[in-house]
Coordinates of C-alpha atoms in Angstrom, one line a residue:
Chain V
M13 CA -116.2 11.6 -21.4
D14 CA -119.2 13.8 -21.8
Y15 CA -119.7 16.9 -19.8
V16 CA -122.4 19.6 -19.6
S17 CA -120.9 22.7 -21.0
P18 CA -121.4 26.0 -19.1
F19 CA -120.9 27.8 -22.4
D20 CA -123.6 28.9 -24.8
D21 CA -122.0 27.1 -27.7
R22 CA -124.6 28.0 -30.4
A23 CA -123.0 29.2 -33.5
R24 CA -123.3 33.0 -33.9
E25 CA -123.7 34.8 -37.2
V26 CA -120.4 36.2 -38.1
H27 CA -120.5 39.7 -39.8
A28 CA -117.6 40.7 -42.0
L29 CA -116.0 44.0 -41.2
A30 CA -116.9 46.8 -43.6
G31 CA -114.3 47.8 -46.1
R32 CA -112.0 50.6 -45.2
P33 CA -112.9 53.8 -47.2
A34 CA -110.3 55.0 -49.8
A35 CA -110.9 58.6 -48.9
L36 CA -112.7 60.7 -46.2
E37 CA -113.8 63.5 -48.5
G38 CA -117.5 64.1 -48.2
R39 CA -118.0 61.1 -45.9
R40 CA -120.3 61.5 -42.9
V41 CA -118.6 60.4 -39.7
A42 CA -120.5 59.7 -36.5
L43 CA -118.4 60.6 -33.4
L44 CA -119.9 58.6 -30.6
D45 CA -119.1 59.8 -27.1
I46 CA -119.6 57.1 -24.5
T47 CA -119.9 59.9 -21.9
K48 CA -116.7 59.0 -19.9
A49 CA -114.6 61.8 -18.5
R50 CA -112.5 63.6 -21.2
G51 CA -113.9 61.5 -24.0
D52 CA -115.2 64.8 -25.5
E53 CA -111.6 66.1 -25.6
F54 CA -110.5 63.1 -27.5
L55 CA -113.4 63.4 -30.0
D56 CA -112.7 67.2 -30.4
R57 CA -109.2 66.4 -31.7
V58 CA -110.5 63.6 -33.9
E59 CA -113.2 65.8 -35.3
A60 CA -110.8 68.5 -36.2
L61 CA -108.5 66.1 -38.0
L62 CA -111.4 64.5 -39.9
R63 CA -112.8 67.9 -41.0
S64 CA -109.3 68.9 -42.2
R65 CA -109.5 65.9 -44.5
G66 CA -112.9 66.9 -45.9
A67 CA -115.1 64.7 -43.8
Q68 CA -118.5 65.8 -42.5
T69 CA -118.9 65.0 -38.8
F70 CA -121.7 64.8 -36.3
R71 CA -121.7 64.1 -32.6
I72 CA -123.8 61.6 -30.7
A73 CA -123.6 60.3 -27.1
K74 CA -124.5 57.1 -25.3
E75 CA -127.0 57.6 -22.4
A76 CA -124.5 55.9 -19.9
F77 CA -121.0 54.7 -20.5
S78 CA -121.5 51.6 -18.4
R79 CA -124.3 50.3 -20.6
P80 CA -124.5 49.3 -24.2
A81 CA -125.7 51.9 -26.6
S82 CA -129.5 52.1 -27.1
T83 CA -131.1 51.0 -30.3
D84 CA -131.9 54.6 -31.0
V85 CA -128.3 55.6 -30.8
I86 CA -127.1 52.8 -33.0
E87 CA -129.8 53.5 -35.6
E88 CA -128.9 57.2 -35.7
V89 CA -125.3 56.3 -36.3
A90 CA -126.3 53.8 -39.0
I91 CA -128.8 56.1 -40.8
H92 CA -126.8 59.3 -40.7
G93 CA -123.3 58.1 -40.8
D94 CA -121.0 56.4 -43.4
L95 CA -118.4 55.8 -40.8
A96 CA -118.2 55.9 -37.0
V97 CA -115.5 56.7 -34.4
E98 CA -116.1 55.7 -30.8
G99 CA -114.3 57.6 -28.0
L100 CA -113.8 54.6 -25.6
A101 CA -112.6 54.6 -22.0
D102 CA -110.9 57.2 -19.9
Chain J
M13 CA -111.3 22.8 -36.0
E14 CA -108.9 25.7 -35.9
S15 CA -107.2 27.5 -33.1
A16 CA -104.8 30.3 -33.9
A17 CA -102.3 28.8 -36.4
L18 CA -103.4 25.2 -35.5
T19 CA -105.3 23.3 -38.1
V20 CA -106.6 19.8 -37.3
T21 CA -107.8 17.6 -40.2
P22 CA -109.7 14.4 -39.6
L23 CA -107.8 11.4 -41.2
A24 CA -110.5 9.4 -42.9
G25 CA -108.5 6.8 -44.7
G26 CA -105.5 4.6 -44.0
A27 CA -101.8 4.5 -45.0
D28 CA -102.5 5.3 -48.7
E29 CA -104.0 8.7 -47.7
L30 CA -100.7 9.5 -45.8
R31 CA -98.6 8.3 -48.8
A32 CA -100.6 10.6 -51.0
L33 CA -99.8 13.6 -48.9
A34 CA -96.1 13.0 -49.7
R35 CA -96.7 13.1 -53.5
S36 CA -94.6 16.2 -54.1
R37 CA -92.3 16.6 -51.1
P38 CA -90.8 14.5 -48.3
L39 CA -92.9 14.2 -45.1
L40 CA -92.0 13.3 -41.6
L41 CA -95.0 11.8 -40.0
V42 CA -95.0 11.6 -36.2
F43 CA -97.6 9.4 -34.6
A44 CA -98.5 10.4 -31.0
H45 CA -101.4 10.2 -28.5
R46 CA -102.1 12.2 -25.4
D47 CA -101.8 9.4 -22.8
C48 CA -98.1 9.0 -23.7
P49 CA -95.5 11.1 -21.8
T50 CA -92.9 10.3 -24.4
S51 CA -95.2 11.6 -27.2
A52 CA -95.5 14.9 -25.2
L53 CA -91.8 15.0 -24.8
A54 CA -91.2 14.6 -28.5
L55 CA -93.9 17.2 -29.5
R56 CA -92.5 19.7 -27.1
H57 CA -89.0 19.4 -28.6
L58 CA -90.4 19.4 -32.2
R59 CA -91.4 23.1 -31.6
A60 CA -87.9 23.8 -32.8
A61 CA -88.5 22.1 -36.2
G62 CA -89.9 25.3 -37.7
S63 CA -90.4 25.0 -41.5
A64 CA -87.6 22.5 -41.9
E65 CA -87.8 20.0 -44.8
P66 CA -89.1 17.3 -44.6
E67 CA -92.4 18.9 -43.6
L68 CA -93.5 17.8 -40.2
V69 CA -97.0 16.3 -39.9
I70 CA -98.4 15.0 -36.6
V71 CA -100.7 12.0 -36.8
A72 CA -102.6 12.1 -33.5
E73 CA -104.4 8.9 -32.5
E74 CA -107.2 11.0 -31.1
P75 CA -110.5 12.6 -32.1
P76 CA -110.0 16.2 -33.5
Q77 CA -110.7 18.0 -30.3
E78 CA -108.3 15.8 -28.3
A79 CA -105.7 16.2 -31.1
A80 CA -105.9 19.9 -30.8
R81 CA -105.4 19.7 -27.0
L82 CA -102.4 17.5 -27.4
M83 CA -100.9 20.1 -29.7
L84 CA -101.9 23.1 -27.5
R85 CA -100.4 21.4 -24.4
A86 CA -97.1 20.9 -26.3
G87 CA -97.2 24.4 -27.8
L88 CA -96.5 22.9 -31.2
R89 CA -97.9 24.5 -34.3
A90 CA -97.8 21.9 -37.2
P91 CA -100.4 20.3 -39.4
V92 CA -102.3 17.6 -37.4
L93 CA -104.2 14.7 -38.7
A94 CA -106.7 13.3 -36.2
Q95 CA -106.9 9.5 -36.5
E96 CA -109.8 7.7 -34.7
A97 CA -110.5 4.0 -34.1
P98 CA -109.8 1.6 -35.6
F99 CA -106.5 3.5 -36.4
A100 CA -106.2 2.1 -39.9
A101 CA -103.2 4.2 -40.8
S102 CA -101.2 3.2 -37.8
S103 CA -102.1 -0.5 -38.3
E104 CA -101.3 -0.5 -42.0
L105 CA -97.9 1.2 -41.4
G106 CA -97.1 -1.1 -38.6
V107 CA -96.9 1.6 -36.0
E108 CA -96.9 -0.3 -32.7
A109 CA -95.6 2.4 -30.4
V110 CA -95.8 6.2 -30.1
P111 CA -94.0 8.4 -30.8
T112 CA -93.0 6.8 -34.1
A113 CA -91.5 9.0 -36.8
V114 CA -91.9 7.7 -40.4
L115 CA -90.0 9.6 -43.1
L116 CA -91.7 9.3 -46.5
D117 CA -90.1 10.1 -49.8
P118 CA -91.9 12.2 -52.4
G119 CA -94.1 9.5 -53.9
G120 CA -94.8 8.0 -50.5
A121 CA -92.2 5.3 -50.1
E122 CA -90.9 4.9 -46.5
R123 CA -87.2 5.8 -46.2
E124 CA -86.6 5.7 -42.5
R125 CA -88.3 5.1 -39.1
L126 CA -87.7 6.1 -35.5
V127 CA -89.5 4.4 -32.6
G128 CA -89.6 6.2 -29.3
W129 CA -87.8 9.5 -28.5
D130 CA -84.3 9.8 -30.1
R131 CA -83.1 13.4 -30.1
A132 CA -80.1 12.7 -32.4
G133 CA -82.3 10.7 -34.8
Y134 CA -84.9 13.5 -35.1
E135 CA -82.2 16.1 -35.5
R136 CA -80.7 14.1 -38.4
L137 CA -84.1 13.6 -40.1
L138 CA -85.1 17.2 -39.7
G139 CA -81.7 18.8 -40.2
V140 CA -82.2 21.2 -37.3
P141 CA -80.9 21.2 -33.7
L142 CA -83.5 20.4 -31.1
P143 CA -83.6 21.7 -27.4
A144 CA -81.0 19.9 -25.3
D145 CA -83.2 19.5 -22.2
G146 CA -84.6 16.1 -21.1
P147 CA -83.3 12.7 -22.0
D148 CA -81.6 11.9 -25.3
R149 CA -83.6 8.7 -25.7
K150 CA -86.8 7.5 -24.1
P151 CA -89.0 4.5 -24.9
G152 CA -92.5 5.2 -26.1
C153 CA -95.9 3.8 -25.2
G154 CA -98.3 1.5 -27.0
S155 CA -100.0 2.8 -30.1
R156 CA -103.8 2.9 -29.9
A157 CA -103.8 0.5 -32.8
V158 CA -102.4 -2.2 -30.6
E159 CA -103.3 -0.9 -27.2
P160 CA -106.8 0.7 -26.9
P161 CA -107.1 3.6 -24.5
Q162 CA -107.8 2.5 -20.9
A163 CA -110.7 3.9 -18.9
G164 CA -109.6 6.3 -16.3
G165 CA -106.6 7.4 -18.3
L166 CA -107.9 10.9 -18.6
D167 CA -106.6 13.6 -16.3
E168 CA -110.0 15.2 -15.5
P169 CA -108.8 18.2 -13.6
E170 CA -106.4 19.1 -16.4
D171 CA -109.1 18.4 -18.9
M172 CA -111.4 21.0 -17.3
F173 CA -108.7 23.6 -17.6
E174 CA -108.1 22.7 -21.3
R175 CA -111.9 23.1 -22.0
G176 CA -111.9 26.5 -20.3
F177 CA -114.4 25.3 -17.7
T178 CA -112.7 27.2 -14.9
D179 CA -112.1 30.5 -13.2
G180 CA -108.4 29.6 -12.7
L181 CA -109.0 27.2 -9.8
P182 CA -109.6 23.5 -10.1
V183 CA -113.2 22.6 -10.6
V184 CA -115.6 19.6 -10.2
P185 CA -116.2 18.1 -13.6
P186 CA -119.9 18.7 -14.7
T187 CA -120.8 15.2 -15.6
P188 CA -124.4 14.7 -16.8
E189 CA -125.1 12.8 -13.5
R190 CA -123.9 15.6 -11.3
V191 CA -125.7 18.2 -13.4
D192 CA -128.9 16.1 -13.2
A193 CA -128.5 15.9 -9.4
M194 CA -128.1 19.7 -9.3
L195 CA -131.2 20.3 -11.4
A196 CA -133.3 17.9 -9.2
G197 CA -136.0 17.6 -11.8
R198 CA -136.0 21.2 -13.0
D199 CA -136.4 21.8 -16.7
P200 CA -132.8 21.9 -18.0
D201 CA -133.8 24.1 -21.0
R202 CA -135.7 26.7 -19.0
S203 CA -133.8 30.0 -19.4
L204 CA -133.2 32.7 -16.8
G205 CA -132.3 35.1 -19.5
R206 CA -129.3 36.1 -21.5
V207 CA -126.1 36.9 -19.6
P208 CA -124.1 39.9 -20.6
P209 CA -121.7 40.8 -22.1
S210 CA -121.8 37.9 -24.6
H211 CA -125.5 37.3 -24.1
G212 CA -125.1 33.5 -23.5
E213 CA -128.5 32.0 -22.6
A214 CA -128.6 31.0 -18.9
T215 CA -130.4 27.8 -19.3
L216 CA -130.8 25.9 -16.0
S217 CA -128.5 23.2 -17.3
R218 CA -125.7 25.7 -17.9
V219 CA -126.3 27.3 -14.5
A220 CA -126.3 23.9 -12.9
A221 CA -123.0 23.1 -14.7
C222 CA -121.5 26.2 -13.2
A223 CA -122.8 25.2 -9.7
V224 CA -121.2 21.8 -10.2
L225 CA -118.0 23.3 -11.4
A226 CA -117.9 25.6 -8.4
G227 CA -118.3 22.7 -6.0
C228 CA -121.9 23.4 -4.8
R229 CA -124.0 20.6 -3.3
P230 CA -127.4 20.2 -5.0
E231 CA -129.2 21.8 -2.0
Y232 CA -127.4 25.1 -2.6
F233 CA -128.8 25.4 -6.1
P234 CA -132.0 27.4 -5.2
A235 CA -129.7 30.1 -3.8
V236 CA -127.5 30.1 -6.9
L237 CA -130.7 30.4 -9.1
A238 CA -132.0 33.3 -7.0
A239 CA -128.6 35.0 -7.2
V240 CA -128.4 34.6 -11.0
E241 CA -132.0 35.9 -11.4
A242 CA -130.9 38.9 -9.3
V243 CA -127.8 39.8 -11.3
L244 CA -129.8 39.5 -14.6
E245 CA -132.2 42.3 -13.4
P246 CA -131.4 45.2 -15.8
S247 CA -130.9 47.6 -12.9
F248 CA -128.0 45.5 -11.6
N249 CA -126.2 46.2 -14.9
A250 CA -124.3 42.9 -15.3
H251 CA -122.9 44.3 -18.6
G252 CA -121.1 47.2 -17.0
I253 CA -120.0 45.1 -14.0
G254 CA -118.7 42.4 -16.4
V255 CA -116.6 44.5 -18.7
T256 CA -115.5 47.5 -16.5
T257 CA -111.9 48.4 -15.7
Q258 CA -113.0 48.6 -12.1
P259 CA -112.3 45.8 -9.6
A260 CA -116.1 45.2 -9.4
G261 CA -116.9 42.1 -7.4
V262 CA -120.3 40.7 -6.6
V263 CA -121.4 40.1 -3.0
A264 CA -124.3 37.7 -2.4
I265 CA -126.0 38.1 1.0
V266 CA -128.4 35.4 2.2
N267 CA -131.1 36.0 4.7
G268 CA -133.9 34.0 6.3
P269 CA -134.2 30.3 6.9
A270 CA -132.0 29.4 4.0
R271 CA -129.0 30.3 6.1
E272 CA -129.5 27.4 8.4
R273 CA -130.8 25.0 5.7
L274 CA -127.7 25.5 3.6
G275 CA -125.2 25.8 6.5
L276 CA -124.0 29.2 5.5
N277 CA -121.6 30.9 7.8
S278 CA -122.6 34.3 9.2
G279 CA -120.2 34.2 12.1
M280 CA -116.5 34.0 12.6
G281 CA -114.6 34.5 9.3
A282 CA -117.9 35.0 7.3
L283 CA -116.1 36.9 4.6
G284 CA -113.2 34.4 4.2
P285 CA -112.4 30.7 3.7
G286 CA -113.7 27.7 5.6
S287 CA -117.3 27.3 4.6
R288 CA -118.3 25.4 1.5
P289 CA -121.7 27.1 0.8
N290 CA -120.2 30.6 1.3
L291 CA -117.4 29.9 -1.1
T292 CA -119.2 27.8 -3.7
I293 CA -122.4 29.7 -4.1
G294 CA -120.6 33.0 -4.7
R295 CA -118.2 31.2 -7.1
A296 CA -121.1 29.6 -9.0
L297 CA -122.6 33.0 -9.6
R298 CA -119.3 34.3 -10.8
L299 CA -118.8 31.3 -13.2
V300 CA -122.2 32.0 -14.7
L301 CA -121.1 35.6 -15.5
T302 CA -117.7 34.5 -16.7
L303 CA -118.4 31.3 -18.6
T304 CA -122.0 31.6 -19.8
G305 CA -121.9 35.4 -20.0
G306 CA -118.4 35.6 -21.5
A307 CA -117.0 38.1 -19.0
R308 CA -113.6 36.4 -19.2
P309 CA -110.7 38.0 -17.3
G310 CA -108.4 39.5 -19.9
G311 CA -111.0 39.0 -22.6
L312 CA -114.2 41.1 -22.3
D313 CA -113.5 41.5 -18.6
R314 CA -111.1 44.5 -18.7
S315 CA -110.7 44.9 -14.9
T316 CA -107.3 46.7 -14.4
L317 CA -106.4 44.9 -11.2
A318 CA -109.6 43.1 -10.3
S319 CA -109.7 41.9 -6.7
P320 CA -110.1 38.6 -4.8
L321 CA -113.8 39.5 -4.5
R322 CA -114.1 38.9 -8.2
V323 CA -113.7 35.2 -7.6
G324 CA -117.0 35.3 -5.8
L325 CA -118.4 35.9 -2.3
C326 CA -121.5 34.8 -0.5
L327 CA -122.2 35.2 3.2
A328 CA -125.2 35.1 5.5
E329 CA -126.4 37.8 7.9
A330 CA -126.1 37.0 11.6
E331 CA -129.8 37.9 12.1
E332 CA -129.9 36.4 15.6
R333 CA -127.0 38.6 16.6
S334 CA -128.6 41.8 15.3
P335 CA -131.0 44.0 17.3
W336 CA -132.5 45.3 14.1
E337 CA -134.5 44.0 11.2
P338 CA -132.5 41.9 8.8
L339 CA -131.4 43.2 5.4
H340 CA -134.1 41.3 3.4
V341 CA -136.9 42.6 5.6
E342 CA -135.7 46.1 5.1
R343 CA -135.9 45.4 1.4
G344 CA -139.5 44.2 1.4
M345 CA -139.4 40.5 2.3
A346 CA -141.0 38.8 5.2
A347 CA -138.7 37.6 8.0
E348 CA -139.6 33.9 7.3
Q349 CA -138.8 34.2 3.6
S350 CA -135.4 33.2 2.4
A351 CA -133.7 35.7 0.1
V352 CA -130.4 36.6 -1.6
T353 CA -129.3 40.2 -2.1
V354 CA -126.6 40.8 -4.7
L355 CA -124.5 43.9 -4.7
A356 CA -121.7 45.0 -6.9
A357 CA -118.8 46.2 -4.8
D358 CA -115.1 46.9 -4.3
A359 CA -113.1 44.6 -2.1
P360 CA -113.8 45.0 1.6
L361 CA -111.9 47.5 3.7
S362 CA -111.5 46.3 7.2
V363 CA -112.2 48.9 9.9
S364 CA -110.5 48.2 13.3
D365 CA -112.0 50.1 16.2
H366 CA -111.4 48.7 19.7
R367 CA -111.5 52.1 21.4
S368 CA -114.8 53.8 20.7
R369 CA -117.1 53.7 23.7
S370 CA -120.0 55.6 22.3
P371 CA -122.2 55.1 19.2
E372 CA -121.3 58.6 18.0
E373 CA -117.6 57.8 18.0
L374 CA -118.0 54.5 16.3
A375 CA -120.3 55.9 13.6
D376 CA -117.6 58.5 12.9
V377 CA -114.8 55.9 12.6
L378 CA -116.9 53.9 10.1
A379 CA -117.8 57.1 8.2
Q380 CA -114.1 58.1 7.8
A381 CA -113.2 54.7 6.5
A382 CA -116.1 54.7 4.1
G383 CA -115.1 58.2 3.0
A384 CA -111.9 56.9 1.6
T385 CA -113.6 54.2 -0.6
W386 CA -113.9 54.5 -4.3
S387 CA -111.6 57.5 -4.5
P388 CA -110.8 59.6 -1.4
Y389 CA -111.9 63.0 -2.9
W390 CA -114.9 61.7 -4.9
W391 CA -117.8 63.1 -2.9
P392 CA -120.7 62.7 -3.2
M393 CA -121.2 59.2 -4.5
D394 CA -124.6 58.1 -5.8
D395 CA -124.0 54.4 -5.3
E396 CA -124.5 51.9 -2.6
T397 CA -121.9 51.1 0.1
L398 CA -122.3 47.9 2.2
I399 CA -121.1 48.1 5.8
V400 CA -120.8 44.7 7.5
L401 CA -121.0 45.4 11.3
C402 CA -119.3 42.9 13.6
P403 CA -121.2 41.8 16.7
E404 CA -119.1 43.9 19.2
H405 CA -119.7 47.0 17.1
V406 CA -123.4 46.3 16.9
D407 CA -123.5 45.9 20.7
T408 CA -122.1 49.4 21.0
F409 CA -124.9 50.8 18.9
A410 CA -127.5 48.6 20.7
A411 CA -126.3 49.7 24.1
G412 CA -127.0 53.3 23.1
G413 CA -130.4 52.3 22.0
W414 CA -129.7 53.3 18.4
S415 CA -131.9 52.0 15.6
K416 CA -130.5 50.9 12.3
Q417 CA -131.8 54.0 10.7
R418 CA -130.1 56.2 13.3
V419 CA -126.8 54.4 12.7
R420 CA -127.2 55.0 8.9
H421 CA -127.9 58.7 9.4
A422 CA -125.0 59.1 11.9
I423 CA -122.5 57.6 9.4
F424 CA -124.0 59.8 6.6
D425 CA -123.7 62.9 8.8
A426 CA -120.2 62.1 9.9
A427 CA -118.9 61.7 6.4
C428 CA -119.2 65.3 5.5
R429 CA -116.6 67.9 4.6
P430 CA -116.4 71.4 3.2
A431 CA -116.2 71.4 -0.6
A432 CA -112.8 73.3 -0.6
S433 CA -111.2 70.3 1.2
L434 CA -112.3 67.9 -1.6
R435 CA -110.8 69.7 -4.6
R436 CA -107.9 67.4 -5.3
G437 CA -107.3 64.8 -8.0
E438 CA -110.4 62.8 -8.8
A439 CA -113.1 65.1 -7.5
T440 CA -116.6 65.7 -8.7
E441 CA -118.0 68.6 -10.7
H442 CA -120.3 69.2 -7.7
V443 CA -117.4 70.1 -5.4
Y444 CA -115.8 72.4 -8.0
A445 CA -119.2 74.2 -8.4
A446 CA -119.9 74.5 -4.7
A447 CA -118.9 77.4 -2.4
D448 CA -115.7 76.7 -0.4
D449 CA -117.5 76.1 2.9
E450 CA -120.5 74.2 1.5
P451 CA -120.8 70.9 3.3
V452 CA -120.6 67.9 1.0
H453 CA -121.6 64.4 2.1
K454 CA -119.9 61.2 0.9
W455 CA -123.2 59.9 -0.4
T456 CA -126.1 61.6 -2.1
D457 CA -128.5 60.0 0.3
P458 CA -128.3 58.0 3.6
G459 CA -130.3 55.3 1.8
R460 CA -127.1 54.5 -0.2
I461 CA -125.7 52.9 3.0
L462 CA -126.6 49.3 3.4
L463 CA -126.0 47.8 6.9
M464 CA -125.9 44.2 7.9
V465 CA -124.4 42.1 10.8
A466 CA -121.9 39.3 10.5
G467 CA -118.7 38.1 12.1
G468 CA -117.2 36.4 15.1
E469 CA -118.0 37.3 18.7
A470 CA -114.5 38.5 19.5
G471 CA -112.8 41.4 17.8
R472 CA -114.0 44.8 16.8
Y473 CA -113.5 44.6 13.1
S474 CA -116.2 45.7 10.7
A475 CA -115.9 45.9 7.0
V476 CA -116.8 48.5 4.3
F477 CA -117.5 47.4 0.8
G478 CA -117.0 50.5 -1.4
P479 CA -119.2 51.0 -4.4
C480 CA -118.8 50.5 -8.2
D481 CA -119.2 54.2 -8.8
G482 CA -120.6 55.2 -12.2
M483 CA -121.9 51.8 -13.0
G484 CA -125.5 52.7 -12.3
T485 CA -125.9 49.5 -10.4
S486 CA -128.4 48.7 -7.7
A487 CA -128.5 46.0 -5.1
I488 CA -131.2 43.5 -6.0
T489 CA -133.0 41.1 -3.6
R490 CA -134.7 37.9 -4.8
E491 CA -136.6 35.2 -2.9
I492 CA -135.0 31.8 -2.7
T493 CA -137.7 29.3 -3.7
W494 CA -137.3 25.6 -2.9
T495 CA -139.8 24.2 -5.4
T496 CA -138.4 22.7 -8.5

């Protein structure tokens, strides 16, 4: 029996995950704050740990936690960072 | 096709291809199909086979997708060969019934055969104990090689669940004929936009499929389309509403002549069961978000508890029972236009008040109830709250000669507390920064309070729909158009 599917069944391009870095020394890590309450505290801790392992860090924030990151934010992470950490949820 | 550890391989050839598989090791081939309860019984028990030798291989007399469903339904993870008409392998091996187990030696020679379900026989061939539940022996059914599938053998409601065409409730199967009737000549490929969070394209055919699944009649489809257009407005933020941990339901409110044309209930029980258009239009909208948009509960939908409102809700305003202009007119439409207003909201909080005799008292009762929504100490909120006033409550306001705007301001003014009393638990930065005695309102602006009228004539129960705070969502109103 044929049915009309409610799904968008078109094949999507699958992107492989980037390889895990062997070391953090000298790597630039973007710390993306989605602007939810206390996300900054979580990123503060992560930032201290990353720096203690020789990583360079920079902070960036989404405009609103309830919306996808803007292209500008994504580009800044991609251009200036080798790695990214996102502080998600509450 | 592949699903978790399940791999289904089409069987192109006949018996020789099966014998070739046994070249280096013994194989236990089990022939089965999905219309046979004994096959299902056997496959369920064979879950216990594990990695026993001989290796278990299921030969499903089904196309690959049906073969996968047969296995998923049985919960069996084993290699599956999908054999389609004319079922050459079954014919050549003389398989006349399913389940039939054929044990092949390395090299492909048949050593033994079991027909039907025979627990002890399977245990002997596999060398492992099988679950003791159910019958020890059971006759099988005709193989598709000798008994072609009968029309009507498909269990359609179950098939819909297996395809994932559901919100958890049974659905109406979206056959091409039903979807065509829903479309009523509209272009099936026209798109209303991409639906977050998975950005599925909301073609009219997919939206129509959702409307069929929900149980809509074709005449409801214009309201469904207007509601989908509304939630796809960027300022509604369907992405946030779809993926949030909040309960976040969507309320669709219909105003204007469409209410009568579609038979929508605005009276007794308007927020509950009993009216097909109310229930199915709201459900269709939710199915578009869930199925086309990919906001699947437990998947991208991360709602902690969700609420019954997240199944979907549509209601009409009882405009004739209201002394005020209806919601859509307040929002810029003409009274004779039909419109749907969508609003993201928490589940409704019922407010009983059978004692207030003045508009001031009643406004205060509603304000205190609304003050507890979202989080009791989270003041002010910058999001919209919907208050559905029942007819008897509206009469109290009307008897005092109050305008809608006066009611809104009275509720706003009554939901006001000194900042010091709000510094507990989930409280805003605003109340921590304010002086102790600074008055803080529940909302940033009276305009955040939406008022409408609905409900039965008897009983003084209104309802407050708290907001989806922090979602940056706004109520959106769209005209319902009848042209195709």
